[in-house]
PDB file of C-alpha atoms and ligand atoms in Angstrom:
ATOM      1  CA  MET A   3      65.423  80.477  32.340  1.00  0.00           C
ATOM      2  CA  PRO A   4      66.922  82.146  29.187  1.00  0.00           C
ATOM      3  CA  ASP A   5      70.057  84.208  30.392  1.00  0.00           C
ATOM      4  CA  PRO A   6      69.249  87.775  29.574  1.00  0.00           C
ATOM      5  CA  THR A   7      72.875  88.721  29.224  1.00  0.00           C
ATOM      6  CA  ILE A   8      73.751  89.421  25.563  1.00  0.00           C
ATOM      7  CA  ALA A   9      77.479  87.916  24.843  1.00  0.00           C
ATOM      8  CA  CYS A  10      79.276  89.727  21.964  1.00  0.00           C
ATOM      9  CA  LEU A  11      82.488  89.164  20.585  1.00  0.00           C
ATOM     10  CA  THR A  12      85.341  91.775  19.300  1.00  0.00           C
ATOM     11  CA  ILE A  13      87.904  90.701  16.915  1.00  0.00           C
ATOM     12  CA  GLY A  14      90.691  93.155  17.283  1.00  0.00           C
ATOM     13  CA  SER A  15      93.920  94.008  18.443  1.00  0.00           C
ATOM     14  CA  SER A  16      95.556  94.837  22.095  1.00  0.00           C
ATOM     15  CA  ASP A  17      95.968  98.621  22.946  1.00  0.00           C
ATOM     16  CA  SER A  18      98.531  98.665  25.597  1.00  0.00           C
ATOM     17  CA  SER A  19      97.343 101.978  26.874  1.00  0.00           C
ATOM     18  CA  GLY A  20      93.869 100.346  27.497  1.00  0.00           C
ATOM     19  CA  GLY A  21      91.640 103.208  25.683  1.00  0.00           C
ATOM     20  CA  ALA A  22      91.099 101.451  22.201  1.00  0.00           C
ATOM     21  CA  GLY A  23      91.373  98.256  20.652  1.00  0.00           C
ATOM     22  CA  VAL A  24      90.141  95.143  22.345  1.00  0.00           C
ATOM     23  CA  GLN A  25      90.268  96.652  25.691  1.00  0.00           C
ATOM     24  CA  GLY A  26      87.978  99.809  24.699  1.00  0.00           C
ATOM     25  CA  ASP A  27      85.726  97.037  23.249  1.00  0.00           C
ATOM     26  CA  ILE A  28      85.341  95.319  26.480  1.00  0.00           C
ATOM     27  CA  LYS A  29      84.552  98.315  28.378  1.00  0.00           C
ATOM     28  CA  ALA A  30      82.052  99.559  25.837  1.00  0.00           C
ATOM     29  CA  PHE A  31      80.245  96.163  25.651  1.00  0.00           C
ATOM     30  CA  ALA A  32      80.093  96.281  29.490  1.00  0.00           C
ATOM     31  CA  SER A  33      78.703  99.963  29.487  1.00  0.00           C
ATOM     32  CA  ILE A  34      75.511  98.844  27.828  1.00  0.00           C
ATOM     33  CA  GLY A  35      75.324  95.490  29.812  1.00  0.00           C
ATOM     34  CA  CYS A  36      76.916  93.030  27.229  1.00  0.00           C
ATOM     35  CA  PHE A  37      79.447  90.328  28.012  1.00  0.00           C
ATOM     36  CA  ALA A  38      82.578  90.664  26.111  1.00  0.00           C
ATOM     37  CA  ALA A  39      84.582  87.853  24.306  1.00  0.00           C
ATOM     38  CA  THR A  40      87.706  88.689  22.479  1.00  0.00           C
ATOM     39  CA  VAL A  41      89.753  87.056  19.758  1.00  0.00           C
ATOM     40  CA  VAL A  42      93.050  88.968  19.558  1.00  0.00           C
ATOM     41  CA  VAL A  43      94.509  89.260  15.850  1.00  0.00           C
ATOM     42  CA  GLY A  44      97.396  91.610  17.030  1.00  0.00           C
ATOM     43  CA  VAL A  45      99.192  93.432  19.625  1.00  0.00           C
ATOM     44  CA  THR A  46     100.377  96.901  19.475  1.00  0.00           C
ATOM     45  CA  ALA A  47     102.685  99.024  21.755  1.00  0.00           C
ATOM     46  CA  GLN A  48     100.900 102.374  22.014  1.00  0.00           C
ATOM     47  CA  ASN A  49      99.532 105.073  24.337  1.00  0.00           C
ATOM     48  CA  THR A  50      97.709 108.350  24.143  1.00  0.00           C
ATOM     49  CA  THR A  51     100.706 109.723  21.853  1.00  0.00           C
ATOM     50  CA  GLY A  52     100.933 107.166  19.195  1.00  0.00           C
ATOM     51  CA  VAL A  53     101.948 103.628  18.116  1.00  0.00           C
ATOM     52  CA  ARG A  54     105.446 102.530  18.873  1.00  0.00           C
ATOM     53  CA  ALA A  55     105.229  98.776  17.554  1.00  0.00           C
ATOM     54  CA  ARG A  56     102.563  96.334  16.310  1.00  0.00           C
ATOM     55  CA  TYR A  57     102.545  92.681  15.531  1.00  0.00           C
ATOM     56  CA  GLY A  58      99.873  90.324  13.986  1.00  0.00           C
ATOM     57  CA  LEU A  59      99.355  87.137  15.491  1.00  0.00           C
ATOM     58  CA  PRO A  60      99.430  83.988  13.231  1.00  0.00           C
ATOM     59  CA  VAL A  61      96.363  82.966  11.457  1.00  0.00           C
ATOM     60  CA  ASP A  62      96.364  79.632  13.234  1.00  0.00           C
ATOM     61  CA  LEU A  63      96.301  81.257  16.817  1.00  0.00           C
ATOM     62  CA  VAL A  64      93.351  83.530  15.513  1.00  0.00           C
ATOM     63  CA  ARG A  65      91.570  80.275  14.022  1.00  0.00           C
ATOM     64  CA  ALA A  66      92.009  78.455  17.508  1.00  0.00           C
ATOM     65  CA  GLN A  67      90.617  81.458  19.688  1.00  0.00           C
ATOM     66  CA  LEU A  68      87.767  81.787  17.500  1.00  0.00           C
ATOM     67  CA  SER A  69      86.564  78.136  17.603  1.00  0.00           C
ATOM     68  CA  ALA A  70      87.219  78.028  21.225  1.00  0.00           C
ATOM     69  CA  VAL A  71      84.765  81.180  21.594  1.00  0.00           C
ATOM     70  CA  LEU A  72      82.017  80.145  18.987  1.00  0.00           C
ATOM     71  CA  ASP A  73      82.299  76.343  20.123  1.00  0.00           C
ATOM     72  CA  ASP A  74      81.108  77.493  23.522  1.00  0.00           C
ATOM     73  CA  LEU A  75      79.516  81.062  23.923  1.00  0.00           C
ATOM     74  CA  PRO A  76      76.013  82.183  22.665  1.00  0.00           C
ATOM     75  CA  ILE A  77      77.594  84.840  20.801  1.00  0.00           C
ATOM     76  CA  ARG A  78      74.919  87.308  19.365  1.00  0.00           C
ATOM     77  CA  GLY A  79      77.091  90.115  17.843  1.00  0.00           C
ATOM     78  CA  ILE A  80      80.152  90.553  16.279  1.00  0.00           C
ATOM     79  CA  LYS A  81      82.489  93.245  15.756  1.00  0.00           C
ATOM     80  CA  VAL A  82      85.755  93.354  13.501  1.00  0.00           C
ATOM     81  CA  GLY A  83      88.255  96.053  14.480  1.00  0.00           C
ATOM     82  CA  THR A  84      91.846  95.761  12.965  1.00  0.00           C
ATOM     83  CA  ALA A  85      92.690  93.457  10.586  1.00  0.00           C
ATOM     84  CA  TRP A  86      96.398  93.413   9.914  1.00  0.00           C
ATOM     85  CA  SER A  87      96.850  91.271   6.883  1.00  0.00           C
ATOM     86  CA  PRO A  88      95.209  90.267   3.647  1.00  0.00           C
ATOM     87  CA  GLU A  89      95.502  86.782   4.569  1.00  0.00           C
ATOM     88  CA  LEU A  90      93.694  87.202   7.944  1.00  0.00           C
ATOM     89  CA  VAL A  91      91.020  89.315   6.530  1.00  0.00           C
ATOM     90  CA  THR A  92      90.166  86.568   3.756  1.00  0.00           C
ATOM     91  CA  TRP A  93      90.329  83.818   6.245  1.00  0.00           C
ATOM     92  CA  LEU A  94      87.890  85.842   8.614  1.00  0.00           C
ATOM     93  CA  GLY A  95      85.506  86.337   5.611  1.00  0.00           C
ATOM     94  CA  SER A  96      85.159  82.681   5.086  1.00  0.00           C
ATOM     95  CA  ALA A  97      85.087  81.708   9.113  1.00  0.00           C
ATOM     96  CA  LEU A  98      82.367  84.202   9.672  1.00  0.00           C
ATOM     97  CA  ALA A  99      80.554  83.511   6.319  1.00  0.00           C
ATOM     98  CA  ASP A 100      77.963  81.248   7.739  1.00  0.00           C
ATOM     99  CA  LEU A 101      76.780  82.960  11.075  1.00  0.00           C
ATOM    100  CA  SER A 102      73.737  84.684  11.325  1.00  0.00           C
ATOM    101  CA  VAL A 103      74.472  87.528  13.785  1.00  0.00           C
ATOM    102  CA  PRO A 104      74.919  90.918  13.355  1.00  0.00           C
ATOM    103  CA  ILE A 105      78.478  91.930  12.349  1.00  0.00           C
ATOM    104  CA  VAL A 106      79.832  95.446  12.574  1.00  0.00           C
ATOM    105  CA  VAL A 107      83.056  96.091  10.596  1.00  0.00           C
ATOM    106  CA  ASP A 108      85.011  98.999  11.943  1.00  0.00           C
ATOM    107  CA  PRO A 109      87.773  98.987   9.048  1.00  0.00           C
ATOM    108  CA  VAL A 110      90.736 100.419  11.552  1.00  0.00           C
ATOM    109  CA  LEU A 111      93.292 102.065   9.389  1.00  0.00           C
ATOM    110  CA  VAL A 112      94.232 105.230  11.246  1.00  0.00           C
ATOM    111  CA  THR A 113      94.189 105.644  14.979  1.00  0.00           C
ATOM    112  CA  ALA A 114      92.793 109.030  16.572  1.00  0.00           C
ATOM    113  CA  ALA A 115      96.341 110.247  17.115  1.00  0.00           C
ATOM    114  CA  GLY A 116      96.823 109.387  13.382  1.00  0.00           C
ATOM    115  CA  ALA A 117      98.907 106.289  13.255  1.00  0.00           C
ATOM    116  CA  TYR A 118      98.411 103.902  10.516  1.00  0.00           C
ATOM    117  CA  LEU A 119      97.386 100.411  11.777  1.00  0.00           C
ATOM    118  CA  SER A 120      97.547  98.198   8.541  1.00  0.00           C
ATOM    119  CA  ASP A 121      99.462  98.509   5.198  1.00  0.00           C
ATOM    120  CA  VAL A 122      96.225 100.017   3.574  1.00  0.00           C
ATOM    121  CA  GLU A 123      97.096  99.160  -0.184  1.00  0.00           C
ATOM    122  CA  GLN A 124      97.410  95.453   1.090  1.00  0.00           C
ATOM    123  CA  ILE A 125      94.451  95.169   2.748  1.00  0.00           C
ATOM    124  CA  ARG A 126      91.764  97.322   1.341  1.00  0.00           C
ATOM    125  CA  SER A 127      90.820  94.529  -1.580  1.00  0.00           C
ATOM    126  CA  ALA A 128      90.655  91.934   1.098  1.00  0.00           C
ATOM    127  CA  LEU A 129      88.496  93.946   3.444  1.00  0.00           C
ATOM    128  CA  VAL A 130      86.061  94.867   0.416  1.00  0.00           C
ATOM    129  CA  GLU A 131      85.876  91.551  -1.115  1.00  0.00           C
ATOM    130  CA  SER A 132      85.822  89.257   2.351  1.00  0.00           C
ATOM    131  CA  LEU A 133      84.041  91.380   5.050  1.00  0.00           C
ATOM    132  CA  PHE A 134      82.006  94.079   3.268  1.00  0.00           C
ATOM    133  CA  PRO A 135      79.200  91.660   2.006  1.00  0.00           C
ATOM    134  CA  LEU A 136      79.121  89.934   5.533  1.00  0.00           C
ATOM    135  CA  ALA A 137      78.829  93.356   7.397  1.00  0.00           C
ATOM    136  CA  THR A 138      75.457  94.591   8.885  1.00  0.00           C
ATOM    137  CA  VAL A 139      77.472  97.914   8.879  1.00  0.00           C
ATOM    138  CA  VAL A 140      80.705  99.175   8.138  1.00  0.00           C
ATOM    139  CA  THR A 141      81.955 102.420  10.288  1.00  0.00           C
ATOM    140  CA  PRO A 142      85.007 104.061   8.751  1.00  0.00           C
ATOM    141  CA  ASN A 143      86.051 107.778   9.848  1.00  0.00           C
ATOM    142  CA  ARG A 144      86.413 110.288   6.823  1.00  0.00           C
ATOM    143  CA  GLN A 145      90.054 109.067   6.031  1.00  0.00           C
ATOM    144  CA  GLU A 146      89.497 105.448   6.145  1.00  0.00           C
ATOM    145  CA  ALA A 147      86.418 105.434   4.021  1.00  0.00           C
ATOM    146  CA  GLU A 148      88.637 107.867   1.385  1.00  0.00           C
ATOM    147  CA  LEU A 149      91.359 104.870   1.557  1.00  0.00           C
ATOM    148  CA  LEU A 150      88.781 102.338   0.945  1.00  0.00           C
ATOM    149  CA  VAL A 151      87.029 103.909  -1.942  1.00  0.00           C
ATOM    150  CA  GLY A 152      90.180 105.160  -3.317  1.00  0.00           C
ATOM    151  CA  ALA A 153      89.182 108.828  -3.439  1.00  0.00           C
ATOM    152  CA  PRO A 154      91.785 111.742  -2.691  1.00  0.00           C
ATOM    153  CA  PRO A 155      91.495 113.704   0.607  1.00  0.00           C
ATOM    154  CA  HIS A 156      87.997 115.793   0.608  1.00  0.00           C
ATOM    155  CA  ALA A 157      87.419 115.263  -2.742  1.00  0.00           C
ATOM    156  CA  LEU A 158      83.961 113.436  -1.952  1.00  0.00           C
ATOM    157  CA  ASP A 159      81.660 114.692   0.840  1.00  0.00           C
ATOM    158  CA  ARG A 160      80.469 111.782   3.570  1.00  0.00           C
ATOM    159  CA  ARG A 161      77.175 111.303   1.638  1.00  0.00           C
ATOM    160  CA  GLU A 162      79.074 110.396  -1.578  1.00  0.00           C
ATOM    161  CA  LEU A 163      81.664 108.213   0.686  1.00  0.00           C
ATOM    162  CA  ALA A 164      78.846 106.373   2.449  1.00  0.00           C
ATOM    163  CA  ALA A 165      77.242 105.804  -0.971  1.00  0.00           C
ATOM    164  CA  ALA A 166      80.466 104.661  -2.600  1.00  0.00           C
ATOM    165  CA  LEU A 167      81.041 102.141   0.273  1.00  0.00           C
ATOM    166  CA  VAL A 168      77.739 100.551  -0.183  1.00  0.00           C
ATOM    167  CA  ASP A 169      78.428 100.206  -3.944  1.00  0.00           C
ATOM    168  CA  LEU A 170      81.472  98.332  -3.050  1.00  0.00           C
ATOM    169  CA  GLY A 171      79.151  95.780  -1.388  1.00  0.00           C
ATOM    170  CA  ALA A 172      78.422  96.854   2.215  1.00  0.00           C
ATOM    171  CA  PRO A 173      74.865  96.857   3.175  1.00  0.00           C
ATOM    172  CA  ALA A 174      75.134  99.935   5.098  1.00  0.00           C
ATOM    173  CA  ALA A 175      77.923 102.501   5.988  1.00  0.00           C
ATOM    174  CA  VAL A 176      78.286 105.052   8.825  1.00  0.00           C
ATOM    175  CA  VAL A 177      81.329 107.553   8.313  1.00  0.00           C
ATOM    176  CA  THR A 178      82.027 109.259  11.333  1.00  0.00           C
ATOM    177  CA  ALA A 179      82.230 112.808  12.173  1.00  0.00           C
ATOM    178  CA  ASP A 180      85.059 114.643  10.504  1.00  0.00           C
ATOM    179  CA  ALA A 181      84.700 117.993  11.942  1.00  0.00           C
ATOM    180  CA  ARG A 182      82.909 120.142  14.467  1.00  0.00           C
ATOM    181  CA  ASP A 183      79.375 119.623  14.736  1.00  0.00           C
ATOM    182  CA  SER A 184      79.298 117.540  11.613  1.00  0.00           C
ATOM    183  CA  GLY A 185      77.756 114.594  13.001  1.00  0.00           C
ATOM    184  CA  ASP A 186      78.039 111.065  11.582  1.00  0.00           C
ATOM    185  CA  TRP A 187      76.707 110.407   8.138  1.00  0.00           C
ATOM    186  CA  PHE A 188      74.245 107.228   7.802  1.00  0.00           C
ATOM    187  CA  PHE A 189      73.584 105.329   4.514  1.00  0.00           C
ATOM    188  CA  ASP A 190      71.684 101.978   4.388  1.00  0.00           C
ATOM    189  CA  GLY A 191      71.235 101.668   0.355  1.00  0.00           C
ATOM    190  CA  THR A 192      68.028 103.524   0.599  1.00  0.00           C
ATOM    191  CA  THR A 193      68.022 106.168   3.189  1.00  0.00           C
ATOM    192  CA  HIS A 194      70.556 108.740   4.012  1.00  0.00           C
ATOM    193  CA  GLU A 195      70.612 110.454   7.553  1.00  0.00           C
ATOM    194  CA  LEU A 196      72.877 112.717   9.146  1.00  0.00           C
ATOM    195  CA  LEU A 197      73.344 111.499  12.794  1.00  0.00           C
ATOM    196  CA  ALA A 198      73.632 114.941  14.466  1.00  0.00           C
ATOM    197  CA  GLY A 199      75.004 115.587  17.889  1.00  0.00           C
ATOM    198  CA  ALA A 200      77.003 117.411  20.207  1.00  0.00           C
ATOM    199  CA  TYR A 201      80.744 117.962  19.590  1.00  0.00           C
ATOM    200  CA  HIS A 202      82.873 117.980  22.583  1.00  0.00           C
ATOM    201  CA  ASP A 203      86.098 119.981  22.507  1.00  0.00           C
ATOM    202  CA  THR A 204      87.843 117.780  25.079  1.00  0.00           C
ATOM    203  CA  ASN A 205      90.442 116.118  23.270  1.00  0.00           C
ATOM    204  CA  CYS A 206      89.405 112.704  24.630  1.00  0.00           C
ATOM    205  CA  GLU A 207      88.790 110.805  21.526  1.00  0.00           C
ATOM    206  CA  HIS A 208      91.256 107.812  22.007  1.00  0.00           C
ATOM    207  CA  GLY A 209      89.059 104.825  21.633  1.00  0.00           C
ATOM    208  CA  ALA A 210      86.010 106.815  20.448  1.00  0.00           C
ATOM    209  CA  GLY A 211      85.788 104.982  17.266  1.00  0.00           C
ATOM    210  CA  CYS A 212      86.178 101.776  18.855  1.00  0.00           C
ATOM    211  CA  ALA A 213      83.585 102.238  21.522  1.00  0.00           C
ATOM    212  CA  HIS A 214      81.284 103.454  18.923  1.00  0.00           C
ATOM    213  CA  SER A 215      81.360 100.260  16.758  1.00  0.00           C
ATOM    214  CA  ALA A 216      81.481  97.956  19.891  1.00  0.00           C
ATOM    215  CA  LEU A 217      78.292  99.835  21.147  1.00  0.00           C
ATOM    216  CA  ALA A 218      76.524  99.632  17.845  1.00  0.00           C
ATOM    217  CA  THR A 219      77.625  95.829  17.866  1.00  0.00           C
ATOM    218  CA  GLY A 220      76.008  95.374  21.371  1.00  0.00           C
ATOM    219  CA  LEU A 221      72.878  97.521  20.262  1.00  0.00           C
ATOM    220  CA  LEU A 222      72.125  95.360  17.128  1.00  0.00           C
ATOM    221  CA  ALA A 223      72.730  92.112  19.215  1.00  0.00           C
ATOM    222  CA  GLY A 224      69.919  93.188  21.548  1.00  0.00           C
ATOM    223  CA  GLY A 225      67.614  93.715  18.593  1.00  0.00           C
ATOM    224  CA  MET A 226      67.640  97.179  17.938  1.00  0.00           C
ATOM    225  CA  PRO A 227      66.861  98.554  14.587  1.00  0.00           C
ATOM    226  CA  LEU A 228      70.040  99.583  12.423  1.00  0.00           C
ATOM    227  CA  PRO A 229      69.080 103.341  12.210  1.00  0.00           C
ATOM    228  CA  GLU A 230      68.296 103.842  15.752  1.00  0.00           C
ATOM    229  CA  ALA A 231      71.541 101.569  17.066  1.00  0.00           C
ATOM    230  CA  MET A 232      73.723 103.794  15.165  1.00  0.00           C
ATOM    231  CA  ARG A 233      71.944 107.014  16.502  1.00  0.00           C
ATOM    232  CA  GLN A 234      72.389 105.687  20.177  1.00  0.00           C
ATOM    233  CA  ALA A 235      76.055 104.464  19.328  1.00  0.00           C
ATOM    234  CA  ARG A 236      76.854 108.056  18.253  1.00  0.00           C
ATOM    235  CA  GLN A 237      75.385 109.684  21.275  1.00  0.00           C
ATOM    236  CA  LEU A 238      76.990 107.128  23.652  1.00  0.00           C
ATOM    237  CA  ALA A 239      80.266 107.320  21.937  1.00  0.00           C
ATOM    238  CA  SER A 240      80.013 111.266  21.925  1.00  0.00           C
ATOM    239  CA  ASP A 241      79.084 111.189  25.573  1.00  0.00           C
ATOM    240  CA  GLY A 242      82.270 109.240  26.312  1.00  0.00           C
ATOM    241  CA  VAL A 243      84.322 112.101  24.598  1.00  0.00           C
ATOM    242  CA  ARG A 244      82.592 114.283  26.450  1.00  0.00           C
ATOM    243  CA  ASP A 245      83.109 112.427  29.752  1.00  0.00           C
ATOM    244  CA  GLY A 246      86.537 111.519  28.630  1.00  0.00           C
ATOM    245  CA  LEU A 247      89.450 111.182  31.120  1.00  0.00           C
ATOM    246  CA  GLY A 248      91.498 114.192  30.278  1.00  0.00           C
ATOM    247  CA  HIS A 249      94.006 113.727  33.241  1.00  0.00           C
ATOM    248  CA  LEU A 250      95.336 110.428  31.663  1.00  0.00           C
ATOM    249  CA  GLY A 251      98.035 110.585  28.789  1.00  0.00           C
ATOM    250  CA  SER A 252      99.626 113.612  27.141  1.00  0.00           C
ATOM    251  CA  GLY A 253      98.331 113.036  24.135  1.00  0.00           C
ATOM    252  CA  VAL A 254      94.551 112.306  22.950  1.00  0.00           C
ATOM    253  CA  HIS A 255      93.313 111.201  26.195  1.00  0.00           C
ATOM    254  CA  PRO A 256      90.788 108.267  26.474  1.00  0.00           C
ATOM    255  CA  VAL A 257      87.059 108.453  26.325  1.00  0.00           C
ATOM    256  CA  ASP A 258      85.102 107.029  29.099  1.00  0.00           C
ATOM    257  CA  VAL A 259      81.845 105.129  28.206  1.00  0.00           C
ATOM    258  CA  LEU A 260      81.738 103.433  31.951  1.00  0.00           C
ATOM    259  CA  GLY A 261      81.505 106.648  33.921  1.00  0.00           C
ATOM    260  CA  LEU A 262      84.773 105.733  35.941  1.00  0.00           C
ATOM    261  CA  PRO A 263      84.713 108.363  38.439  1.00  0.00           C
ATOM    262  CA  ARG A 264      81.417 107.694  39.671  1.00  0.00           C
ATOM    263  CA  LEU A 265      82.377 103.967  40.333  1.00  0.00           C
ATOM    264  CA  VAL A 266      85.330 104.624  42.749  1.00  0.00           C
ATOM    265  CA  ARG A 267      85.304 102.309  45.592  1.00  0.00           C
ATOM    266  CA  THR A 268      88.707 102.937  46.847  1.00  0.00           C
ATOM    267  CA  PRO A 269      89.790 105.781  49.147  1.00  0.00           C
ATOM    268  CA  THR A 270      91.150 108.775  47.230  1.00  0.00           C
ATOM    269  CA  ARG A 271      94.033 111.018  48.035  1.00  0.00           C
ATOM    270  CA  SER A 272      92.778 114.514  48.137  1.00  0.00           C
TER     271      SER A 272
HETATM  272  N1  ADP B   6      85.001 115.483  19.837  1.00  0.00           N
HETATM  273  C1  ADP B   6      83.810 114.773  19.604  1.00  0.00           C
HETATM  274  N2  ADP B   6      82.749 115.206  20.082  1.00  0.00           N
HETATM  275  C2  ADP B   6      81.457 114.149  19.850  1.00  0.00           C
HETATM  276  N3  ADP B   6      81.557 113.327  19.273  1.00  0.00           N
HETATM  277  C3  ADP B   6      82.549 112.565  19.030  1.00  0.00           C
HETATM  278  C4  ADP B   6      83.771 113.386  18.813  1.00  0.00           C
HETATM  279  N4  ADP B   6      84.671 112.636  18.251  1.00  0.00           N
HETATM  280  C5  ADP B   6      84.392 111.538  18.010  1.00  0.00           C
HETATM  281  N5  ADP B   6      82.977 111.431  18.282  1.00  0.00           N
HETATM  282  C6  ADP B   6      81.998 110.541  18.015  1.00  0.00           C
HETATM  283  O1  ADP B   6      82.618 109.467  18.427  1.00  0.00           O
HETATM  284  C7  ADP B   6      82.368 108.189  17.309  1.00  0.00           C
HETATM  285  C8  ADP B   6      83.630 107.874  16.661  1.00  0.00           C
HETATM  286  O2  ADP B   6      84.241 108.596  15.826  1.00  0.00           O
HETATM  287  P1  ADP B   6      85.577 108.928  15.400  1.00  0.00           P
HETATM  288  O3  ADP B   6      86.472 109.429  16.348  1.00  0.00           O
HETATM  289  O4  ADP B   6      85.581 109.496  14.301  1.00  0.00           O
HETATM  290  O5  ADP B   6      85.932 107.238  15.062  1.00  0.00           O
HETATM  291  P2  ADP B   6      87.573 107.000  14.850  1.00  0.00           P
HETATM  292  O6  ADP B   6      88.258 106.824  15.850  1.00  0.00           O
HETATM  293  O7  ADP B   6      87.322 105.940  13.758  1.00  0.00           O
HETATM  294  O8  ADP B   6      88.276 108.141  13.944  1.00  0.00           O
HETATM  295  C9  ADP B   6      81.539 108.898  16.293  1.00  0.00           C
HETATM  296  O9  ADP B   6      80.279 108.416  16.438  1.00  0.00           O
HETATM  297  C10 ADP B   6      81.775 110.259  16.319  1.00  0.00           C
HETATM  298  O10 ADP B   6      80.847 111.162  16.117  1.00  0.00           O
HETATM  299  C1  MP5 B   7      94.624  98.203  18.915  1.00  0.00           C
HETATM  300  C2  MP5 B   7      93.780  99.352  18.556  1.00  0.00           C
HETATM  301  N1  MP5 B   7      92.960  99.124  17.691  1.00  0.00           N
HETATM  302  C3  MP5 B   7      91.989 100.521  17.346  1.00  0.00           C
HETATM  303  C4  MP5 B   7      92.475 101.582  17.497  1.00  0.00           C
HETATM  304  C5  MP5 B   7      91.716 102.563  16.888  1.00  0.00           C
HETATM  305  O1  MP5 B   7      91.345 103.705  18.007  1.00  0.00           O
HETATM  306  P1  MP5 B   7      90.211 104.617  17.795  1.00  0.00           P
HETATM  307  O2  MP5 B   7      89.105 104.046  18.327  1.00  0.00           O
HETATM  308  O3  MP5 B   7      90.756 106.003  18.700  1.00  0.00           O
HETATM  309  O4  MP5 B   7      90.142 104.940  16.372  1.00  0.00           O
HETATM  310  C6  MP5 B   7      93.692 102.112  18.203  1.00  0.00           C
HETATM  311  N2  MP5 B   7      94.132 102.817  18.639  1.00  0.00           N
HETATM  312  N3  MP5 B   7      94.619 100.558  18.775  1.00  0.00           N
END
């Protein structure tokens, strides 16, 4: 009997505070019934207030993780998050080139708390040359999109940014919300669409971008068409911000896509 469980892979970094990075991706995959495999490319020491340290793992160790996963598990969708070094990105481009599964590239350069996770200048061209052509969709926020296309802050609107990302070789792009009620901007080379939705003023955006791209990966892996997958990923990520864990941490609090308070099985102190 075929196993209905959809296995997805995230290639990204550890967030010690658990809200974003591969830890956030595992929860996002689980929230839509996907099994999560992880290839860790780096480790961060971070919490809801910012990133204190980061360390990229050697390409050999990344290669060993990737082949261990792909040799054994029927991976049906891949998300690529933090990228760390041009060498790693270029190698990833060749390692993923022959796979025929959806690939979502979330070019994580800046965290929700505003910290830079990669050396942008070094990594920009490697991302564009090696990963953009393989992606089903790329999902930067406004600031990341500007850095990738080389536009000054707020010089282009998101329609123009999405079009510029597609011009750079991505088959489709979603530039995530950049202000209250602005929604996400979708472009697949043919159709522009504003993926509108509610804005939640909860300050629970830590991990929202990771959840969004992991959710999109899982939905695409299950066969959902791209525009619908991006609409639903936005809705679910946005619900995660609405339901975020505002009592955890003193900075930008974590999203919650699992509905953790509903899952409590242990006695709670009143
Ligand atoms: N305050 C918010 N209210 C509702 N949805 C949000 C909010 N902040 C982010 N989102 C949604 O979460 C997803 C991730 O967006 P964003 O936080 O911009 O990503 P990133 O972490 O890459 O900056 C997008 O679909 C976006 O629309
Ligand atoms: C290791 C790691 N990867 C990605 C992010 C982005 O997080 P967000 O989803 O808040 O943009 C992060 N803060 N840490």
